[in-house]
Coordinates of C-alpha atoms and ligand atoms in Angstrom, one line a residue:
X1 CA -93.9 -36.3 -14.8
X2 CA -90.3 -35.6 -14.7
X3 CA -88.9 -33.1 -17.2
X4 CA -87.2 -35.8 -19.2
X5 CA -90.1 -38.2 -19.7
X6 CA -90.1 -38.4 -23.3
X7 CA -93.3 -36.6 -25.5
X8 CA -95.5 -39.4 -27.1
X9 CA -98.1 -38.1 -29.6
X10 CA -101.5 -40.4 -29.3
X11 CA -103.9 -41.1 -32.1
X12 CA -107.3 -42.7 -31.6
X13 CA -108.6 -43.2 -35.8
X14 CA -112.5 -43.1 -35.6
X15 CA -114.7 -43.5 -38.4
X16 CA -116.1 -39.8 -37.9
X17 CA -113.2 -38.1 -35.8
X18 CA -109.3 -38.5 -35.2
X19 CA -108.8 -37.4 -31.5
X20 CA -104.9 -36.7 -30.8
X21 CA -103.2 -35.9 -27.9
X22 CA -99.5 -35.3 -26.5
X23 CA -98.1 -36.0 -23.4
X24 CA -95.9 -38.4 -21.4
X25 CA -98.3 -40.2 -19.1
X26 CA -102.2 -40.0 -19.1
X27 CA -102.7 -37.9 -16.3
X28 CA -100.5 -35.4 -18.0
X29 CA -101.8 -34.6 -21.4
X30 CA -100.3 -31.2 -22.5
X31 CA -102.8 -31.1 -25.4
X32 CA -105.7 -32.7 -27.7
X33 CA -107.3 -32.0 -30.6
X34 CA -110.2 -33.4 -32.6
X35 CA -109.8 -33.7 -36.5
X36 CA -112.6 -35.0 -38.8
X37 CA -112.5 -37.9 -40.8
X38 CA -112.7 -37.1 -44.4
X39 CA -110.4 -38.8 -47.4
X40 CA -107.0 -40.5 -45.7
X41 CA -105.2 -37.6 -47.6
X42 CA -107.0 -34.6 -45.8
X43 CA -107.4 -36.7 -42.4
X44 CA -103.8 -37.6 -42.3
X45 CA -102.4 -34.5 -43.3
X46 CA -104.4 -32.7 -40.9
X47 CA -103.2 -34.7 -38.2
X48 CA -99.5 -34.4 -39.4
X49 CA -100.1 -30.5 -39.4
X50 CA -101.2 -30.9 -35.7
X51 CA -98.3 -32.8 -34.7
X52 CA -95.6 -30.4 -36.2
X53 CA -97.5 -27.3 -34.6
X54 CA -97.3 -29.4 -31.1
X55 CA -93.5 -29.8 -32.0
X56 CA -93.0 -26.1 -32.0
X57 CA -94.9 -25.8 -29.1
X58 CA -93.6 -28.6 -26.9
X59 CA -90.5 -29.5 -28.3
X60 CA -89.3 -33.0 -30.1
X61 CA -91.6 -36.1 -30.1
X62 CA -90.3 -39.5 -29.3
X63 CA -92.9 -41.8 -30.6
X64 CA -96.1 -41.9 -31.8
X65 CA -98.9 -44.7 -30.8
X66 CA -102.0 -45.1 -33.2
X67 CA -105.1 -46.8 -32.3
X68 CA -107.6 -47.3 -35.2
X69 CA -110.7 -48.5 -36.6
X70 CA -110.1 -51.5 -38.9
X71 CA -109.5 -53.9 -39.7
X72 CA -106.0 -53.3 -39.9
X73 CA -102.9 -55.1 -40.8
X74 CA -100.9 -55.9 -37.3
X75 CA -98.7 -58.7 -38.7
X76 CA -95.1 -57.3 -38.8
X77 CA -93.7 -59.7 -41.7
X78 CA -96.6 -58.5 -43.9
X79 CA -96.0 -56.0 -47.0
X80 CA -99.3 -54.0 -45.7
X81 CA -98.3 -54.0 -41.9
X82 CA -99.8 -50.6 -40.3
X83 CA -102.6 -50.3 -43.2
X84 CA -105.7 -50.1 -42.4
X85 CA -107.0 -52.8 -44.9
X86 CA -110.4 -54.0 -46.3
X87 CA -112.6 -51.3 -44.6
X88 CA -116.0 -50.4 -46.2
X89 CA -115.6 -47.1 -45.3
X90 CA -115.0 -45.0 -48.7
X91 CA -111.8 -43.7 -49.4
X92 CA -109.9 -45.8 -46.5
X93 CA -109.5 -49.4 -48.4
X94 CA -105.7 -50.1 -47.8
X95 CA -104.3 -47.0 -46.3
X96 CA -101.0 -47.2 -45.1
X97 CA -101.3 -45.4 -41.5
X98 CA -98.1 -46.2 -40.1
X99 CA -95.8 -45.6 -42.9
X100 CA -97.5 -42.1 -43.4
X101 CA -96.5 -40.9 -40.1
X102 CA -93.2 -42.9 -39.9
X103 CA -92.1 -41.3 -43.1
X104 CA -92.8 -37.7 -41.8
X105 CA -91.8 -37.4 -38.5
X106 CA -89.2 -40.8 -38.5
X107 CA -89.6 -41.9 -34.7
X108 CA -91.3 -45.2 -33.8
X109 CA -94.9 -45.9 -34.3
X110 CA -97.2 -48.2 -32.2
X111 CA -100.1 -49.4 -34.0
X112 CA -103.3 -51.6 -33.2
X113 CA -106.9 -51.4 -33.2
X114 CA -108.8 -48.7 -31.5
X115 CA -110.4 -51.6 -29.3
X116 CA -107.0 -53.2 -28.7
X117 CA -106.0 -49.7 -27.3
X118 CA -108.6 -49.3 -25.4
X119 CA -108.4 -52.7 -23.4
X120 CA -104.8 -51.8 -22.8
X121 CA -105.6 -48.4 -21.2
X122 CA -108.4 -49.9 -19.3
X123 CA -105.8 -52.5 -17.7
X124 CA -103.3 -49.9 -17.1
X125 CA -105.1 -47.0 -15.7
X126 CA -109.0 -48.0 -15.7
X127 CA -111.6 -50.4 -14.8
X128 CA -109.5 -53.3 -15.4
X129 CA -106.6 -53.1 -13.5
X130 CA -105.0 -56.6 -12.6
X131 CA -107.6 -58.3 -14.6
X132 CA -106.0 -60.6 -16.8
X133 CA -107.7 -62.0 -19.6
X134 CA -109.6 -58.8 -19.8
X135 CA -112.0 -57.7 -22.7
X136 CA -113.5 -54.3 -23.9
X137 CA -116.4 -54.2 -26.5
X138 CA -117.6 -51.1 -27.4
X139 CA -121.1 -50.7 -29.0
X140 CA -121.3 -47.5 -31.0
X141 CA -121.1 -46.8 -34.9
X142 CA -120.3 -50.6 -35.1
X143 CA -119.8 -53.1 -32.4
X144 CA -115.6 -54.1 -31.8
X145 CA -113.7 -55.8 -29.1
X146 CA -110.4 -55.9 -27.9
X147 CA -108.5 -58.5 -25.8
X148 CA -105.6 -58.4 -23.4
X149 CA -104.3 -61.8 -22.5
X150 CA -101.3 -62.6 -20.5
X151 CA -100.5 -59.0 -20.5
X152 CA -100.4 -58.9 -24.1
X153 CA -102.8 -57.7 -27.0
X154 CA -104.4 -60.7 -28.8
X155 CA -103.0 -60.7 -32.4
X156 CA -103.3 -63.8 -34.2
X157 CA -104.4 -64.4 -38.0
X158 CA -106.2 -60.7 -37.8
X159 CA -107.3 -59.5 -34.8
X160 CA -110.5 -60.0 -32.6
X161 CA -113.4 -59.3 -34.5
X162 CA -116.1 -59.6 -31.6
X163 CA -119.0 -57.8 -33.7
X164 CA -119.6 -60.5 -36.1
X165 CA -119.9 -63.5 -33.4
X166 CA -122.9 -65.0 -34.7
X167 CA -126.0 -64.9 -32.1
X168 CA -129.5 -66.4 -32.2
X169 CA -131.9 -64.4 -34.1
X170 CA -134.1 -63.0 -31.3
X171 CA -137.4 -64.7 -32.0
X172 CA -140.6 -63.1 -31.6
X173 CA -139.2 -59.6 -32.3
X174 CA -141.3 -56.7 -32.8
X175 CA -138.8 -55.0 -34.5
X176 CA -139.8 -53.5 -38.0
X177 CA -137.0 -55.1 -39.7
X178 CA -136.8 -58.2 -37.9
X179 CA -133.3 -59.6 -39.6
X180 CA -130.2 -58.0 -38.5
X181 CA -128.5 -55.6 -40.7
X182 CA -124.8 -56.6 -41.3
X183 CA -123.8 -56.9 -44.9
X184 CA -121.7 -59.9 -44.5
X185 CA -123.9 -62.2 -41.9
X186 CA -127.6 -62.3 -41.0
X187 CA -127.5 -63.0 -37.5
X188 CA -124.2 -61.1 -35.9
X189 CA -124.0 -58.9 -33.4
X190 CA -123.4 -56.0 -34.9
X191 CA -126.2 -56.5 -37.4
X192 CA -128.7 -56.4 -34.0
X193 CA -127.4 -54.0 -31.5
X194 CA -125.0 -51.1 -33.5
X195 CA -126.6 -47.6 -33.2
X196 CA -127.2 -47.4 -36.8
X197 CA -128.4 -51.2 -36.9
X198 CA -130.9 -50.4 -33.7
X199 CA -131.9 -47.2 -36.1
X200 CA -132.9 -49.3 -39.0
X201 CA -134.4 -52.2 -37.1
X202 CA -136.6 -50.3 -34.8
X203 CA -137.3 -47.0 -36.9
X204 CA -136.0 -44.4 -34.1
X205 CA -132.4 -43.4 -33.5
X206 CA -130.9 -45.3 -30.5
X207 CA -130.5 -42.5 -28.3
X208 CA -134.0 -41.3 -28.6
X209 CA -135.4 -44.7 -27.7
X210 CA -137.2 -44.5 -24.1
X211 CA -135.8 -46.8 -21.4
X212 CA -139.0 -49.1 -21.4
X213 CA -138.8 -49.5 -25.4
X214 CA -138.5 -53.5 -26.3
X215 CA -135.8 -52.8 -28.1
X216 CA -133.8 -52.7 -25.0
X217 CA -134.8 -56.2 -23.7
X218 CA -133.5 -57.4 -27.2
X219 CA -130.2 -55.4 -27.3
X220 CA -129.6 -56.8 -24.0
X221 CA -130.2 -60.3 -25.0
X222 CA -128.1 -60.3 -28.1
X223 CA -125.3 -58.9 -25.9
X224 CA -125.9 -61.4 -23.3
X225 CA -125.4 -64.4 -26.1
X226 CA -121.9 -62.6 -27.2
X227 CA -120.8 -62.3 -23.6
X228 CA -122.0 -65.9 -22.7
X229 CA -119.8 -67.2 -25.9
X230 CA -116.8 -65.0 -24.9
X231 CA -116.9 -66.0 -21.4
X232 CA -117.0 -69.5 -22.2
X233 CA -113.9 -69.5 -24.7
X234 CA -111.5 -66.5 -23.6
X235 CA -112.5 -67.1 -19.8
X236 CA -112.0 -63.1 -19.3
X237 CA -111.8 -61.9 -15.7
X238 CA -113.6 -58.8 -16.3
X239 CA -115.4 -57.3 -19.3
X240 CA -115.8 -53.8 -20.1
X241 CA -118.6 -52.4 -22.0
X242 CA -118.3 -48.9 -23.8
X243 CA -119.5 -46.8 -26.6
X244 CA -122.3 -44.9 -27.5
X245 CA -125.3 -47.3 -27.1
X246 CA -124.0 -48.4 -23.6
X247 CA -124.2 -44.9 -21.9
X248 CA -128.0 -45.9 -21.8
X249 CA -127.8 -46.5 -17.7
X250 CA -130.2 -49.2 -17.6
X251 CA -128.6 -51.2 -20.4
X252 CA -125.9 -52.3 -18.4
X253 CA -127.9 -54.1 -15.7
X254 CA -130.0 -55.9 -18.2
X255 CA -127.1 -57.2 -20.0
X256 CA -125.8 -58.5 -16.6
X257 CA -129.3 -60.2 -16.1
X258 CA -129.1 -61.7 -19.6
X259 CA -125.6 -63.2 -19.3
X260 CA -126.4 -64.8 -15.8
X261 CA -129.9 -66.1 -17.7
X262 CA -128.0 -67.8 -20.7
X263 CA -125.4 -69.2 -18.6
X264 CA -128.2 -70.9 -16.5
X265 CA -126.0 -71.6 -13.4
X266 CA -123.6 -73.7 -15.3
X267 CA -120.3 -71.4 -14.2
X268 CA -120.1 -71.6 -10.6
X269 CA -118.0 -68.1 -9.8
X270 CA -119.2 -64.9 -7.7
X271 CA -118.3 -62.9 -10.8
X272 CA -121.3 -64.7 -12.4
X273 CA -123.5 -64.3 -10.0
X274 CA -123.3 -62.2 -6.9
X275 CA -120.5 -59.9 -8.4
X276 CA -121.6 -59.6 -11.6
X277 CA -122.0 -55.9 -11.5
X278 CA -117.7 -55.8 -11.1
X279 CA -117.5 -58.7 -13.9
X280 CA -119.4 -56.5 -16.5
X281 CA -118.6 -52.7 -16.0
X282 CA -118.4 -49.5 -17.7
X283 CA -115.0 -48.0 -18.8
X284 CA -113.3 -46.6 -15.9
X285 CA -111.7 -44.2 -18.4
X286 CA -114.9 -42.9 -19.9
X287 CA -114.4 -42.0 -23.4
X288 CA -110.8 -41.6 -22.9
X289 CA -109.8 -45.2 -23.0
X290 CA -108.8 -45.3 -26.9
X291 CA -106.6 -41.9 -26.6
X292 CA -104.8 -43.2 -23.5
X293 CA -104.2 -46.6 -25.1
X294 CA -102.7 -44.9 -28.2
X295 CA -100.4 -43.0 -25.5
X296 CA -99.6 -46.4 -24.1
X297 CA -98.7 -48.0 -27.8
X298 CA -96.7 -45.0 -28.3
X299 CA -94.7 -45.7 -25.4
X300 CA -94.2 -49.3 -26.1
X301 CA -93.1 -48.6 -29.4
X302 CA -90.0 -46.6 -27.5
X303 CA -88.9 -50.3 -26.3
X304 CA -90.9 -50.1 -22.9
X305 CA -92.0 -53.7 -22.3
X306 CA -94.5 -53.0 -19.4
X307 CA -95.7 -49.5 -19.6
X308 CA -95.4 -48.1 -16.0
X309 CA -98.8 -47.7 -14.4
X310 CA -97.7 -44.3 -13.5
Ligands
ADP1 P1 -118.3 -44.0 -32.3 O1 -118.6 -45.6 -32.4 O2 -118.5 -43.5 -33.7 O3 -116.6 -44.2 -32.0 P2 -120.2 -43.7 -30.8 O4 -119.5 -44.8 -29.4 O5 -120.6 -42.4 -29.7 O6 -119.2 -43.4 -31.7 O7 -121.6 -44.3 -30.9 C1 -122.5 -43.9 -31.8 C2 -123.7 -44.4 -31.8 O8 -124.1 -44.6 -30.5 C3 -124.6 -43.8 -32.7 O9 -125.5 -44.9 -33.5 C4 -125.5 -43.5 -31.4 O10 -127.2 -43.3 -32.0 C5 -125.7 -44.1 -30.8 N1 -125.4 -43.5 -29.3 C6 -124.7 -42.5 -28.7 N2 -125.3 -42.0 -27.6 C7 -126.3 -43.1 -27.1 C8 -127.1 -42.8 -26.1 N3 -127.0 -42.2 -24.9 N4 -127.8 -44.1 -26.2 C9 -128.1 -44.7 -27.0 N5 -127.4 -44.6 -28.2 C10 -126.7 -43.9 -28.5
ZN2 ZN1 -121.6 -59.2 -39.1

């Protein structure tokens, strides 16, 4: 890192915490902090306070990058560009995140979903280098996914909402609540496999379920269907699986098996047979993909079309 490298503030906005960092490149973050997610007024003010303190300690900042929970408005022509929009999270409905930081600090602000930030970081510096299209999925408090295609983060009518793909209801389920838990859809991925859905359906918190519990077979089965649909529509070269639920070490091999089982030999590619361990993999950046991706979003807001890989 040269002395002249512009300083970027990275903000990963989550439902329970905002993780912030300052630095110029992923290898040299000067400081990081965690700020509790309460109301937008309080949380954004606390983040802003931390940034001001960082400016005193480290000098002027050139840009801010934000990857946040959503849904968010990514359409630059829209009146609500940069907002968290229709979230069910109390208080955060229609929150102008980009406007808040742009007005406060008068610097360019890069903005995307937390999972699009994560897929970007994994592509640049993590387990997805050189793999395009690339998908990053988190299975945690919710299920979300970011997609990178032709070197660009995928935006369209909205942004990918992978957690709400419909899958076949697990038949002969042993769960005490057999139906999915999403309030919008009876049979979507998130309703079966996010941490809170697992806890409600099986009566035990996901992190307390033993590895031989039947819940895991079902989680893997549901994920296998979702990944099959994604593999057949987006033709990814790699899929990265992160988030708290995926920390279970036995789960990724189970999901790999289910994906191959559901595809039933239809796609003749080594990635979907002997190289499946490389195709479906854990994040290379651990829990830092979202934060480092936000740093990349900040650098891109400065006008760097291709973020350098150093
Ligand atoms: P967030 O989604 O808020 O960013 P996480 O990705 O850590 O946070 O997801 C939290 C969810 O993941 C919780 O529902 C928790 O029960 C579940 N979880 C966390 N760690 C584990 C684990 N080791 N095994 C299974 N589930 C876990
Ligand atoms: Zn749903």
